């Protein structure tokens, strides 16, 4: 069976009809400055809408329609609506990541080069420009759904360090409750100044290098927390609470008072393990076994002492 022909974008309209140009003037250009100000106020950056009406309107399916300006405005207001939700969720980190990805401070609209395989609407960041992409048969549809693709577009732009998904998970699922866990664990093992090191950057790099998807990023904080919680529960089960002999035995090999979560290429146990190296307790797992059986981390830890 022959392969379908690749999608070929339509040529831009050389000259738009007068009624269409008037609609652009009345319904988009007249409001463009205010629309851009709304974006700039949200991002703290000077961004602009750069919509090529001649290219975009080539995909208008209704030959009687002159509503090009209204269509362009819908893309702009849809983008603003979704950007507000994005920043409400991700705050200043969201602004930093957006501005760091969209380096040209420009928002454009264009046809999706995937042709028939393209969703009704999608987004991508290319060469520092935020592109709103429409299916060639669906001009003007689903403008309020830009937000479904905004995060992925920003995250797919090259950037060092933790992703926005990961940072949000840390804020929501780790920072808010780790102090209580640390206090409980420290009291139980007789080390009130115990240090819990999530090892964010190194673990993120190790997982990123081996993972075929980024689903794990949105649970990074919760997952790291679950390793510390699982270890605490294991020590409680093994009788460390209020047992001076066990606490003293631990203190002899736990000079650093530091517990670190670490992703490694291979572990001796199937899912995860706790080991002691140079006075540090490492809670180890592999990318393949990430977030698997975290409640078992530190099983039989007493045998290491």
PDB file of C-alpha atoms in Angstrom:
ATOM      1  CA  UNK A   1       0.000   0.000   0.000  1.00  0.00           C
ATOM      2  CA  UNK A   2       1.517   3.334  -1.004  1.00  0.00           C
ATOM      3  CA  UNK A   3       2.349   5.821   1.714  1.00  0.00           C
ATOM      4  CA  UNK A   4       0.075   8.845   1.919  1.00  0.00           C
ATOM      5  CA  UNK A   5       1.547  11.972   0.426  1.00  0.00           C
ATOM      6  CA  UNK A   6       3.124  14.324   2.986  1.00  0.00           C
ATOM      7  CA  UNK A   7       1.074  17.339   3.947  1.00  0.00           C
ATOM      8  CA  UNK A   8       1.761  20.410   1.853  1.00  0.00           C
ATOM      9  CA  UNK A   9       0.797  23.771   3.379  1.00  0.00           C
ATOM     10  CA  UNK A  10      -1.343  26.064   1.280  1.00  0.00           C
ATOM     11  CA  UNK A  11       0.262  29.169  -0.186  1.00  0.00           C
ATOM     12  CA  UNK A  12      -0.535  32.435   1.515  1.00  0.00           C
ATOM     13  CA  UNK A  13      -3.289  34.555   0.014  1.00  0.00           C
ATOM     14  CA  UNK A  14      -1.571  37.226  -2.022  1.00  0.00           C
ATOM     15  CA  UNK A  15      -4.137  39.927  -1.246  1.00  0.00           C
ATOM     16  CA  UNK A  16      -7.000  39.584   1.202  1.00  0.00           C
ATOM     17  CA  UNK A  17     -10.414  40.916   0.147  1.00  0.00           C
ATOM     18  CA  UNK A  18     -11.278  44.384   1.408  1.00  0.00           C
ATOM     19  CA  UNK A  19     -14.056  43.081   3.701  1.00  0.00           C
ATOM     20  CA  UNK A  20     -11.597  40.667   5.315  1.00  0.00           C
ATOM     21  CA  UNK A  21      -8.974  43.367   5.795  1.00  0.00           C
ATOM     22  CA  UNK A  22     -11.612  45.604   7.388  1.00  0.00           C
ATOM     23  CA  UNK A  23     -12.587  42.831   9.794  1.00  0.00           C
ATOM     24  CA  UNK A  24      -8.944  42.395  10.779  1.00  0.00           C
ATOM     25  CA  UNK A  25      -8.642  46.121  11.418  1.00  0.00           C
ATOM     26  CA  UNK A  26     -11.889  46.415  13.379  1.00  0.00           C
ATOM     27  CA  UNK A  27     -11.818  43.171  15.362  1.00  0.00           C
ATOM     28  CA  UNK A  28      -8.145  42.435  15.905  1.00  0.00           C
ATOM     29  CA  UNK A  29      -5.717  45.229  15.119  1.00  0.00           C
ATOM     30  CA  UNK A  30      -7.832  47.751  17.063  1.00  0.00           C
ATOM     31  CA  UNK A  31      -7.514  45.580  20.189  1.00  0.00           C
ATOM     32  CA  UNK A  32      -4.077  44.087  19.625  1.00  0.00           C
ATOM     33  CA  UNK A  33      -2.236  46.559  21.838  1.00  0.00           C
ATOM     34  CA  UNK A  34      -4.518  45.853  24.791  1.00  0.00           C
ATOM     35  CA  UNK A  35      -4.314  42.108  24.214  1.00  0.00           C
ATOM     36  CA  UNK A  36      -0.520  42.240  24.189  1.00  0.00           C
ATOM     37  CA  UNK A  37      -0.548  44.310  27.368  1.00  0.00           C
ATOM     38  CA  UNK A  38      -2.538  41.569  29.087  1.00  0.00           C
ATOM     39  CA  UNK A  39       0.140  39.061  28.085  1.00  0.00           C
ATOM     40  CA  UNK A  40       2.934  41.378  29.181  1.00  0.00           C
ATOM     41  CA  UNK A  41       1.300  41.968  32.553  1.00  0.00           C
ATOM     42  CA  UNK A  42       1.075  38.216  33.102  1.00  0.00           C
ATOM     43  CA  UNK A  43       4.631  37.444  32.045  1.00  0.00           C
ATOM     44  CA  UNK A  44       6.438  40.602  33.085  1.00  0.00           C
ATOM     45  CA  UNK A  45       7.893  40.620  29.603  1.00  0.00           C
ATOM     46  CA  UNK A  46       7.308  42.479  26.342  1.00  0.00           C
ATOM     47  CA  UNK A  47       5.639  39.888  24.117  1.00  0.00           C
ATOM     48  CA  UNK A  48       3.773  40.428  20.869  1.00  0.00           C
ATOM     49  CA  UNK A  49       1.221  38.631  18.723  1.00  0.00           C
ATOM     50  CA  UNK A  50       2.662  38.041  15.275  1.00  0.00           C
ATOM     51  CA  UNK A  51      -0.213  36.597  13.224  1.00  0.00           C
ATOM     52  CA  UNK A  52       0.187  36.343   9.449  1.00  0.00           C
ATOM     53  CA  UNK A  53      -3.410  36.737   8.308  1.00  0.00           C
ATOM     54  CA  UNK A  54      -2.593  35.970   4.661  1.00  0.00           C
ATOM     55  CA  UNK A  55      -1.209  32.562   5.624  1.00  0.00           C
ATOM     56  CA  UNK A  56      -3.816  31.792   8.271  1.00  0.00           C
ATOM     57  CA  UNK A  57      -6.897  32.784   6.279  1.00  0.00           C
ATOM     58  CA  UNK A  58      -5.865  30.491   3.423  1.00  0.00           C
ATOM     59  CA  UNK A  59      -7.453  27.734   5.535  1.00  0.00           C
ATOM     60  CA  UNK A  60     -10.821  29.423   5.861  1.00  0.00           C
ATOM     61  CA  UNK A  61     -13.367  26.829   4.712  1.00  0.00           C
ATOM     62  CA  UNK A  62     -16.298  29.225   4.313  1.00  0.00           C
ATOM     63  CA  UNK A  63     -15.863  31.335   1.209  1.00  0.00           C
ATOM     64  CA  UNK A  64     -18.623  33.680   2.420  1.00  0.00           C
ATOM     65  CA  UNK A  65     -16.991  34.409   5.764  1.00  0.00           C
ATOM     66  CA  UNK A  66     -15.005  37.582   6.330  1.00  0.00           C
ATOM     67  CA  UNK A  67     -14.460  36.992  10.059  1.00  0.00           C
ATOM     68  CA  UNK A  68     -10.671  36.820   9.917  1.00  0.00           C
ATOM     69  CA  UNK A  69     -10.172  39.499  12.572  1.00  0.00           C
ATOM     70  CA  UNK A  70     -12.559  37.736  14.915  1.00  0.00           C
ATOM     71  CA  UNK A  71     -10.698  34.464  14.372  1.00  0.00           C
ATOM     72  CA  UNK A  72      -7.337  36.037  15.143  1.00  0.00           C
ATOM     73  CA  UNK A  73      -8.766  37.659  18.256  1.00  0.00           C
ATOM     74  CA  UNK A  74     -10.148  34.297  19.402  1.00  0.00           C
ATOM     75  CA  UNK A  75      -6.669  32.785  19.193  1.00  0.00           C
ATOM     76  CA  UNK A  76      -5.265  35.717  21.174  1.00  0.00           C
ATOM     77  CA  UNK A  77      -7.949  35.672  23.883  1.00  0.00           C
ATOM     78  CA  UNK A  78      -7.788  31.873  24.080  1.00  0.00           C
ATOM     79  CA  UNK A  79      -4.037  32.095  24.592  1.00  0.00           C
ATOM     80  CA  UNK A  80      -4.463  34.741  27.317  1.00  0.00           C
ATOM     81  CA  UNK A  81      -7.137  32.698  29.101  1.00  0.00           C
ATOM     82  CA  UNK A  82      -4.884  29.637  29.136  1.00  0.00           C
ATOM     83  CA  UNK A  83      -1.788  31.618  30.103  1.00  0.00           C
ATOM     84  CA  UNK A  84      -3.640  32.937  33.163  1.00  0.00           C
ATOM     85  CA  UNK A  85      -4.439  29.377  34.238  1.00  0.00           C
ATOM     86  CA  UNK A  86      -0.840  28.316  33.581  1.00  0.00           C
ATOM     87  CA  UNK A  87       0.579  31.080  35.775  1.00  0.00           C
ATOM     88  CA  UNK A  88      -2.053  30.614  38.468  1.00  0.00           C
ATOM     89  CA  UNK A  89      -0.876  27.020  38.758  1.00  0.00           C
ATOM     90  CA  UNK A  90       2.884  27.413  38.331  1.00  0.00           C
ATOM     91  CA  UNK A  91       3.440  30.957  39.632  1.00  0.00           C
ATOM     92  CA  UNK A  92       6.793  32.676  39.208  1.00  0.00           C
ATOM     93  CA  UNK A  93       8.451  29.399  38.191  1.00  0.00           C
ATOM     94  CA  UNK A  94       5.927  29.196  35.358  1.00  0.00           C
ATOM     95  CA  UNK A  95       6.775  32.712  34.219  1.00  0.00           C
ATOM     96  CA  UNK A  96      10.496  31.959  34.311  1.00  0.00           C
ATOM     97  CA  UNK A  97      10.114  28.765  32.330  1.00  0.00           C
ATOM     98  CA  UNK A  98       7.812  30.387  29.762  1.00  0.00           C
ATOM     99  CA  UNK A  99      10.115  33.371  29.250  1.00  0.00           C
ATOM    100  CA  UNK A 100      13.131  31.095  29.180  1.00  0.00           C
ATOM    101  CA  UNK A 101      11.581  29.008  26.391  1.00  0.00           C
ATOM    102  CA  UNK A 102       9.889  31.770  24.369  1.00  0.00           C
ATOM    103  CA  UNK A 103      13.062  33.793  23.922  1.00  0.00           C
ATOM    104  CA  UNK A 104      11.718  35.784  20.958  1.00  0.00           C
ATOM    105  CA  UNK A 105       8.763  36.969  23.093  1.00  0.00           C
ATOM    106  CA  UNK A 106       6.459  36.196  20.201  1.00  0.00           C
ATOM    107  CA  UNK A 107       3.194  34.274  19.828  1.00  0.00           C
ATOM    108  CA  UNK A 108       2.219  33.079  16.353  1.00  0.00           C
ATOM    109  CA  UNK A 109      -0.504  30.963  14.741  1.00  0.00           C
ATOM    110  CA  UNK A 110       0.094  28.494  11.938  1.00  0.00           C
ATOM    111  CA  UNK A 111      -1.112  25.280  10.345  1.00  0.00           C
ATOM    112  CA  UNK A 112       0.086  22.047  11.935  1.00  0.00           C
ATOM    113  CA  UNK A 113       2.533  20.310   9.545  1.00  0.00           C
ATOM    114  CA  UNK A 114       1.166  16.891  10.590  1.00  0.00           C
ATOM    115  CA  UNK A 115      -1.792  17.444   8.260  1.00  0.00           C
ATOM    116  CA  UNK A 116      -4.655  14.994   8.801  1.00  0.00           C
ATOM    117  CA  UNK A 117      -2.873  13.455  11.793  1.00  0.00           C
ATOM    118  CA  UNK A 118      -2.812  16.737  13.668  1.00  0.00           C
ATOM    119  CA  UNK A 119      -5.155  17.400  16.602  1.00  0.00           C
ATOM    120  CA  UNK A 120      -7.645  20.230  16.266  1.00  0.00           C
ATOM    121  CA  UNK A 121      -5.256  22.512  18.135  1.00  0.00           C
ATOM    122  CA  UNK A 122      -1.770  22.103  19.533  1.00  0.00           C
ATOM    123  CA  UNK A 123       1.239  24.152  20.625  1.00  0.00           C
ATOM    124  CA  UNK A 124       4.985  24.105  20.248  1.00  0.00           C
ATOM    125  CA  UNK A 125       7.939  26.364  20.884  1.00  0.00           C
ATOM    126  CA  UNK A 126      10.210  26.657  17.881  1.00  0.00           C
ATOM    127  CA  UNK A 127      13.223  28.946  17.621  1.00  0.00           C
ATOM    128  CA  UNK A 128      12.019  30.882  20.636  1.00  0.00           C
ATOM    129  CA  UNK A 129       8.515  31.510  19.228  1.00  0.00           C
ATOM    130  CA  UNK A 130       5.360  30.118  20.839  1.00  0.00           C
ATOM    131  CA  UNK A 131       3.273  28.602  18.035  1.00  0.00           C
ATOM    132  CA  UNK A 132      -0.431  27.856  18.228  1.00  0.00           C
ATOM    133  CA  UNK A 133      -0.991  25.155  15.618  1.00  0.00           C
ATOM    134  CA  UNK A 134      -4.358  24.308  14.062  1.00  0.00           C
ATOM    135  CA  UNK A 135      -5.448  21.334  11.991  1.00  0.00           C
ATOM    136  CA  UNK A 136      -5.792  22.411   8.368  1.00  0.00           C
ATOM    137  CA  UNK A 137      -9.523  21.568   8.471  1.00  0.00           C
ATOM    138  CA  UNK A 138     -10.211  23.254  11.835  1.00  0.00           C
ATOM    139  CA  UNK A 139      -9.246  26.905  11.631  1.00  0.00           C
ATOM    140  CA  UNK A 140     -10.568  28.803  14.646  1.00  0.00           C
ATOM    141  CA  UNK A 141     -11.673  25.748  16.637  1.00  0.00           C
ATOM    142  CA  UNK A 142     -10.888  24.964  20.312  1.00  0.00           C
ATOM    143  CA  UNK A 143      -8.997  28.174  21.065  1.00  0.00           C
ATOM    144  CA  UNK A 144      -9.726  27.742  24.783  1.00  0.00           C
ATOM    145  CA  UNK A 145      -7.915  24.380  24.738  1.00  0.00           C
ATOM    146  CA  UNK A 146      -4.489  25.872  24.095  1.00  0.00           C
ATOM    147  CA  UNK A 147      -3.789  25.275  27.793  1.00  0.00           C
ATOM    148  CA  UNK A 148      -3.936  21.509  27.299  1.00  0.00           C
ATOM    149  CA  UNK A 149      -0.708  21.755  25.325  1.00  0.00           C
ATOM    150  CA  UNK A 150       0.997  24.818  26.784  1.00  0.00           C
ATOM    151  CA  UNK A 151       2.959  22.987  29.477  1.00  0.00           C
ATOM    152  CA  UNK A 152       4.309  20.365  27.073  1.00  0.00           C
ATOM    153  CA  UNK A 153       5.311  23.061  24.603  1.00  0.00           C
ATOM    154  CA  UNK A 154       7.268  24.929  27.265  1.00  0.00           C
ATOM    155  CA  UNK A 155       8.795  21.784  28.764  1.00  0.00           C
ATOM    156  CA  UNK A 156       9.972  20.496  25.394  1.00  0.00           C
ATOM    157  CA  UNK A 157      12.127  23.561  24.878  1.00  0.00           C
ATOM    158  CA  UNK A 158      15.759  22.831  25.876  1.00  0.00           C
ATOM    159  CA  UNK A 159      16.519  23.844  29.456  1.00  0.00           C
ATOM    160  CA  UNK A 160      18.948  22.796  32.168  1.00  0.00           C
ATOM    161  CA  UNK A 161      17.757  21.704  35.584  1.00  0.00           C
ATOM    162  CA  UNK A 162      14.442  20.485  36.921  1.00  0.00           C
ATOM    163  CA  UNK A 163      11.323  20.692  34.796  1.00  0.00           C
ATOM    164  CA  UNK A 164       8.298  22.766  35.736  1.00  0.00           C
ATOM    165  CA  UNK A 165       6.312  19.584  36.379  1.00  0.00           C
ATOM    166  CA  UNK A 166       8.970  18.363  38.780  1.00  0.00           C
ATOM    167  CA  UNK A 167       9.225  21.687  40.625  1.00  0.00           C
ATOM    168  CA  UNK A 168       5.468  21.863  41.027  1.00  0.00           C
ATOM    169  CA  UNK A 169       5.410  18.350  42.452  1.00  0.00           C
ATOM    170  CA  UNK A 170       8.168  19.233  44.907  1.00  0.00           C
ATOM    171  CA  UNK A 171       6.250  22.307  46.066  1.00  0.00           C
ATOM    172  CA  UNK A 172       2.957  20.458  46.401  1.00  0.00           C
ATOM    173  CA  UNK A 173       3.939  16.973  47.489  1.00  0.00           C
ATOM    174  CA  UNK A 174       7.273  17.290  49.314  1.00  0.00           C
ATOM    175  CA  UNK A 175       8.118  20.673  50.806  1.00  0.00           C
ATOM    176  CA  UNK A 176       4.797  20.991  52.597  1.00  0.00           C
ATOM    177  CA  UNK A 177       5.220  17.841  54.678  1.00  0.00           C
ATOM    178  CA  UNK A 178       8.846  16.713  54.754  1.00  0.00           C
ATOM    179  CA  UNK A 179       9.650  18.621  57.975  1.00  0.00           C
ATOM    180  CA  UNK A 180       7.085  16.624  59.933  1.00  0.00           C
ATOM    181  CA  UNK A 181       8.463  13.355  58.581  1.00  0.00           C
ATOM    182  CA  UNK A 182      12.031  14.447  59.379  1.00  0.00           C
ATOM    183  CA  UNK A 183      11.065  15.281  62.947  1.00  0.00           C
ATOM    184  CA  UNK A 184       9.316  11.951  63.425  1.00  0.00           C
ATOM    185  CA  UNK A 185      12.168   9.942  61.934  1.00  0.00           C
ATOM    186  CA  UNK A 186      14.846  11.849  63.854  1.00  0.00           C
ATOM    187  CA  UNK A 187      13.038  11.314  67.140  1.00  0.00           C
ATOM    188  CA  UNK A 188      12.545   7.640  66.446  1.00  0.00           C
ATOM    189  CA  UNK A 189      16.222   6.904  65.751  1.00  0.00           C
ATOM    190  CA  UNK A 190      17.612   9.324  68.330  1.00  0.00           C
ATOM    191  CA  UNK A 191      19.119  11.677  65.724  1.00  0.00           C
ATOM    192  CA  UNK A 192      17.029  14.858  65.922  1.00  0.00           C
ATOM    193  CA  UNK A 193      19.301  16.680  63.481  1.00  0.00           C
ATOM    194  CA  UNK A 194      19.063  14.005  60.793  1.00  0.00           C
ATOM    195  CA  UNK A 195      19.370  15.366  57.239  1.00  0.00           C
ATOM    196  CA  UNK A 196      17.088  14.108  54.481  1.00  0.00           C
ATOM    197  CA  UNK A 197      18.680  14.743  51.095  1.00  0.00           C
ATOM    198  CA  UNK A 198      16.316  14.245  48.122  1.00  0.00           C
ATOM    199  CA  UNK A 199      19.211  14.654  45.682  1.00  0.00           C
ATOM    200  CA  UNK A 200      16.869  16.360  43.210  1.00  0.00           C
ATOM    201  CA  UNK A 201      19.206  17.292  40.382  1.00  0.00           C
ATOM    202  CA  UNK A 202      21.140  14.043  40.153  1.00  0.00           C
ATOM    203  CA  UNK A 203      18.033  11.889  40.421  1.00  0.00           C
ATOM    204  CA  UNK A 204      16.256  13.985  37.814  1.00  0.00           C
ATOM    205  CA  UNK A 205      19.161  13.596  35.385  1.00  0.00           C
ATOM    206  CA  UNK A 206      19.357   9.834  35.961  1.00  0.00           C
ATOM    207  CA  UNK A 207      15.630   9.342  35.392  1.00  0.00           C
ATOM    208  CA  UNK A 208      15.526  11.692  32.408  1.00  0.00           C
ATOM    209  CA  UNK A 209      18.340   9.813  30.705  1.00  0.00           C
ATOM    210  CA  UNK A 210      16.556   6.463  30.958  1.00  0.00           C
ATOM    211  CA  UNK A 211      12.847   7.283  30.745  1.00  0.00           C
ATOM    212  CA  UNK A 212      10.875   7.150  27.500  1.00  0.00           C
ATOM    213  CA  UNK A 213       8.165   9.442  28.900  1.00  0.00           C
ATOM    214  CA  UNK A 214       7.959  12.300  31.368  1.00  0.00           C
ATOM    215  CA  UNK A 215       5.016  11.036  33.427  1.00  0.00           C
ATOM    216  CA  UNK A 216       7.279  10.511  36.440  1.00  0.00           C
ATOM    217  CA  UNK A 217       8.156  14.217  36.570  1.00  0.00           C
ATOM    218  CA  UNK A 218       4.753  15.295  37.825  1.00  0.00           C
ATOM    219  CA  UNK A 219       5.143  12.908  40.783  1.00  0.00           C
ATOM    220  CA  UNK A 220       8.800  13.502  41.599  1.00  0.00           C
ATOM    221  CA  UNK A 221       8.158  15.157  44.964  1.00  0.00           C
ATOM    222  CA  UNK A 222       5.616  12.559  46.022  1.00  0.00           C
ATOM    223  CA  UNK A 223       7.889   9.708  45.004  1.00  0.00           C
ATOM    224  CA  UNK A 224      10.962  10.955  46.859  1.00  0.00           C
ATOM    225  CA  UNK A 225       8.805  11.553  49.908  1.00  0.00           C
ATOM    226  CA  UNK A 226       7.504   7.990  49.701  1.00  0.00           C
ATOM    227  CA  UNK A 227      11.067   6.596  49.883  1.00  0.00           C
ATOM    228  CA  UNK A 228      11.793   8.526  53.070  1.00  0.00           C
ATOM    229  CA  UNK A 229       8.403   7.596  54.498  1.00  0.00           C
ATOM    230  CA  UNK A 230       8.888   3.938  53.615  1.00  0.00           C
ATOM    231  CA  UNK A 231      12.289   3.911  55.302  1.00  0.00           C
ATOM    232  CA  UNK A 232      10.856   5.532  58.430  1.00  0.00           C
ATOM    233  CA  UNK A 233       8.076   2.947  58.593  1.00  0.00           C
ATOM    234  CA  UNK A 234      10.544   0.101  58.150  1.00  0.00           C
ATOM    235  CA  UNK A 235      12.720   1.314  61.030  1.00  0.00           C
ATOM    236  CA  UNK A 236       9.648   1.670  63.200  1.00  0.00           C
ATOM    237  CA  UNK A 237       8.614  -1.877  62.316  1.00  0.00           C
ATOM    238  CA  UNK A 238      12.123  -3.125  63.132  1.00  0.00           C
ATOM    239  CA  UNK A 239      11.890  -1.628  66.619  1.00  0.00           C
ATOM    240  CA  UNK A 240      14.170   1.424  66.548  1.00  0.00           C
ATOM    241  CA  UNK A 241      11.716   3.601  68.444  1.00  0.00           C
ATOM    242  CA  UNK A 242      12.721   3.894  72.122  1.00  0.00           C
ATOM    243  CA  UNK A 243      15.330   1.119  71.779  1.00  0.00           C
ATOM    244  CA  UNK A 244      18.632   2.609  72.933  1.00  0.00           C
ATOM    245  CA  UNK A 245      20.666  -0.411  71.836  1.00  0.00           C
ATOM    246  CA  UNK A 246      19.445  -0.144  68.243  1.00  0.00           C
ATOM    247  CA  UNK A 247      19.845   3.619  68.231  1.00  0.00           C
ATOM    248  CA  UNK A 248      23.418   3.358  69.520  1.00  0.00           C
ATOM    249  CA  UNK A 249      24.212   0.682  66.947  1.00  0.00           C
ATOM    250  CA  UNK A 250      22.938   2.965  64.211  1.00  0.00           C
ATOM    251  CA  UNK A 251      24.867   5.965  65.532  1.00  0.00           C
ATOM    252  CA  UNK A 252      28.132   4.016  65.279  1.00  0.00           C
ATOM    253  CA  UNK A 253      27.855   3.779  61.468  1.00  0.00           C
ATOM    254  CA  UNK A 254      25.770   6.901  60.803  1.00  0.00           C
ATOM    255  CA  UNK A 255      28.368   9.601  61.371  1.00  0.00           C
ATOM    256  CA  UNK A 256      27.078  11.925  58.649  1.00  0.00           C
ATOM    257  CA  UNK A 257      23.498  11.888  59.973  1.00  0.00           C
ATOM    258  CA  UNK A 258      22.463  12.114  56.321  1.00  0.00           C
ATOM    259  CA  UNK A 259      19.969   9.950  54.417  1.00  0.00           C
ATOM    260  CA  UNK A 260      20.057  10.287  50.626  1.00  0.00           C
ATOM    261  CA  UNK A 261      17.711   9.009  47.931  1.00  0.00           C
ATOM    262  CA  UNK A 262      19.803   7.843  44.983  1.00  0.00           C
ATOM    263  CA  UNK A 263      18.974   6.460  41.540  1.00  0.00           C
ATOM    264  CA  UNK A 264      21.646   3.989  40.421  1.00  0.00           C
ATOM    265  CA  UNK A 265      22.040   1.740  37.370  1.00  0.00           C
ATOM    266  CA  UNK A 266      21.684  -1.473  39.373  1.00  0.00           C
ATOM    267  CA  UNK A 267      20.801  -2.671  42.875  1.00  0.00           C
ATOM    268  CA  UNK A 268      21.489  -5.984  44.583  1.00  0.00           C
ATOM    269  CA  UNK A 269      17.856  -6.317  45.605  1.00  0.00           C
ATOM    270  CA  UNK A 270      15.006  -6.468  43.116  1.00  0.00           C
ATOM    271  CA  UNK A 271      13.223  -3.159  43.655  1.00  0.00           C
ATOM    272  CA  UNK A 272      15.270  -1.004  46.004  1.00  0.00           C
ATOM    273  CA  UNK A 273      17.680  -1.187  48.899  1.00  0.00           C
ATOM    274  CA  UNK A 274      19.146   0.750  51.786  1.00  0.00           C
ATOM    275  CA  UNK A 275      22.936   0.730  52.131  1.00  0.00           C
ATOM    276  CA  UNK A 276      25.481   2.496  54.314  1.00  0.00           C
ATOM    277  CA  UNK A 277      28.523   4.126  52.692  1.00  0.00           C
ATOM    278  CA  UNK A 278      30.999   6.405  54.464  1.00  0.00           C
ATOM    279  CA  UNK A 279      28.555   7.115  57.248  1.00  0.00           C
ATOM    280  CA  UNK A 280      25.717   7.985  54.847  1.00  0.00           C
ATOM    281  CA  UNK A 281      22.532   5.976  54.425  1.00  0.00           C
ATOM    282  CA  UNK A 282      21.538   5.684  50.774  1.00  0.00           C
ATOM    283  CA  UNK A 283      18.045   4.677  49.756  1.00  0.00           C
ATOM    284  CA  UNK A 284      18.673   3.286  46.291  1.00  0.00           C
ATOM    285  CA  UNK A 285      16.578   2.279  43.329  1.00  0.00           C
ATOM    286  CA  UNK A 286      16.906   2.090  39.557  1.00  0.00           C
ATOM    287  CA  UNK A 287      15.082   4.003  36.809  1.00  0.00           C
ATOM    288  CA  UNK A 288      13.247   0.815  35.878  1.00  0.00           C
ATOM    289  CA  UNK A 289      11.976   0.303  39.453  1.00  0.00           C
ATOM    290  CA  UNK A 290      11.256   3.938  40.237  1.00  0.00           C
ATOM    291  CA  UNK A 291       8.333   4.343  42.656  1.00  0.00           C
ATOM    292  CA  UNK A 292       7.909   0.570  42.963  1.00  0.00           C
ATOM    293  CA  UNK A 293       7.425  -0.976  46.419  1.00  0.00           C
ATOM    294  CA  UNK A 294       8.700   2.103  48.233  1.00  0.00           C
ATOM    295  CA  UNK A 295       7.242   0.785  51.480  1.00  0.00           C
ATOM    296  CA  UNK A 296       9.881  -1.965  51.420  1.00  0.00           C
ATOM    297  CA  UNK A 297      12.887   0.346  51.303  1.00  0.00           C
ATOM    298  CA  UNK A 298      15.125  -0.516  54.254  1.00  0.00           C
ATOM    299  CA  UNK A 299      13.699  -3.971  54.742  1.00  0.00           C
ATOM    300  CA  UNK A 300      16.030  -5.890  57.123  1.00  0.00           C
ATOM    301  CA  UNK A 301      18.087  -2.724  57.598  1.00  0.00           C
ATOM    302  CA  UNK A 302      18.963  -3.911  61.102  1.00  0.00           C
ATOM    303  CA  UNK A 303      21.140  -6.625  59.522  1.00  0.00           C
ATOM    304  CA  UNK A 304      23.518  -3.906  58.240  1.00  0.00           C
ATOM    305  CA  UNK A 305      24.401  -2.746  61.745  1.00  0.00           C
TER     306      UNK A 305
END
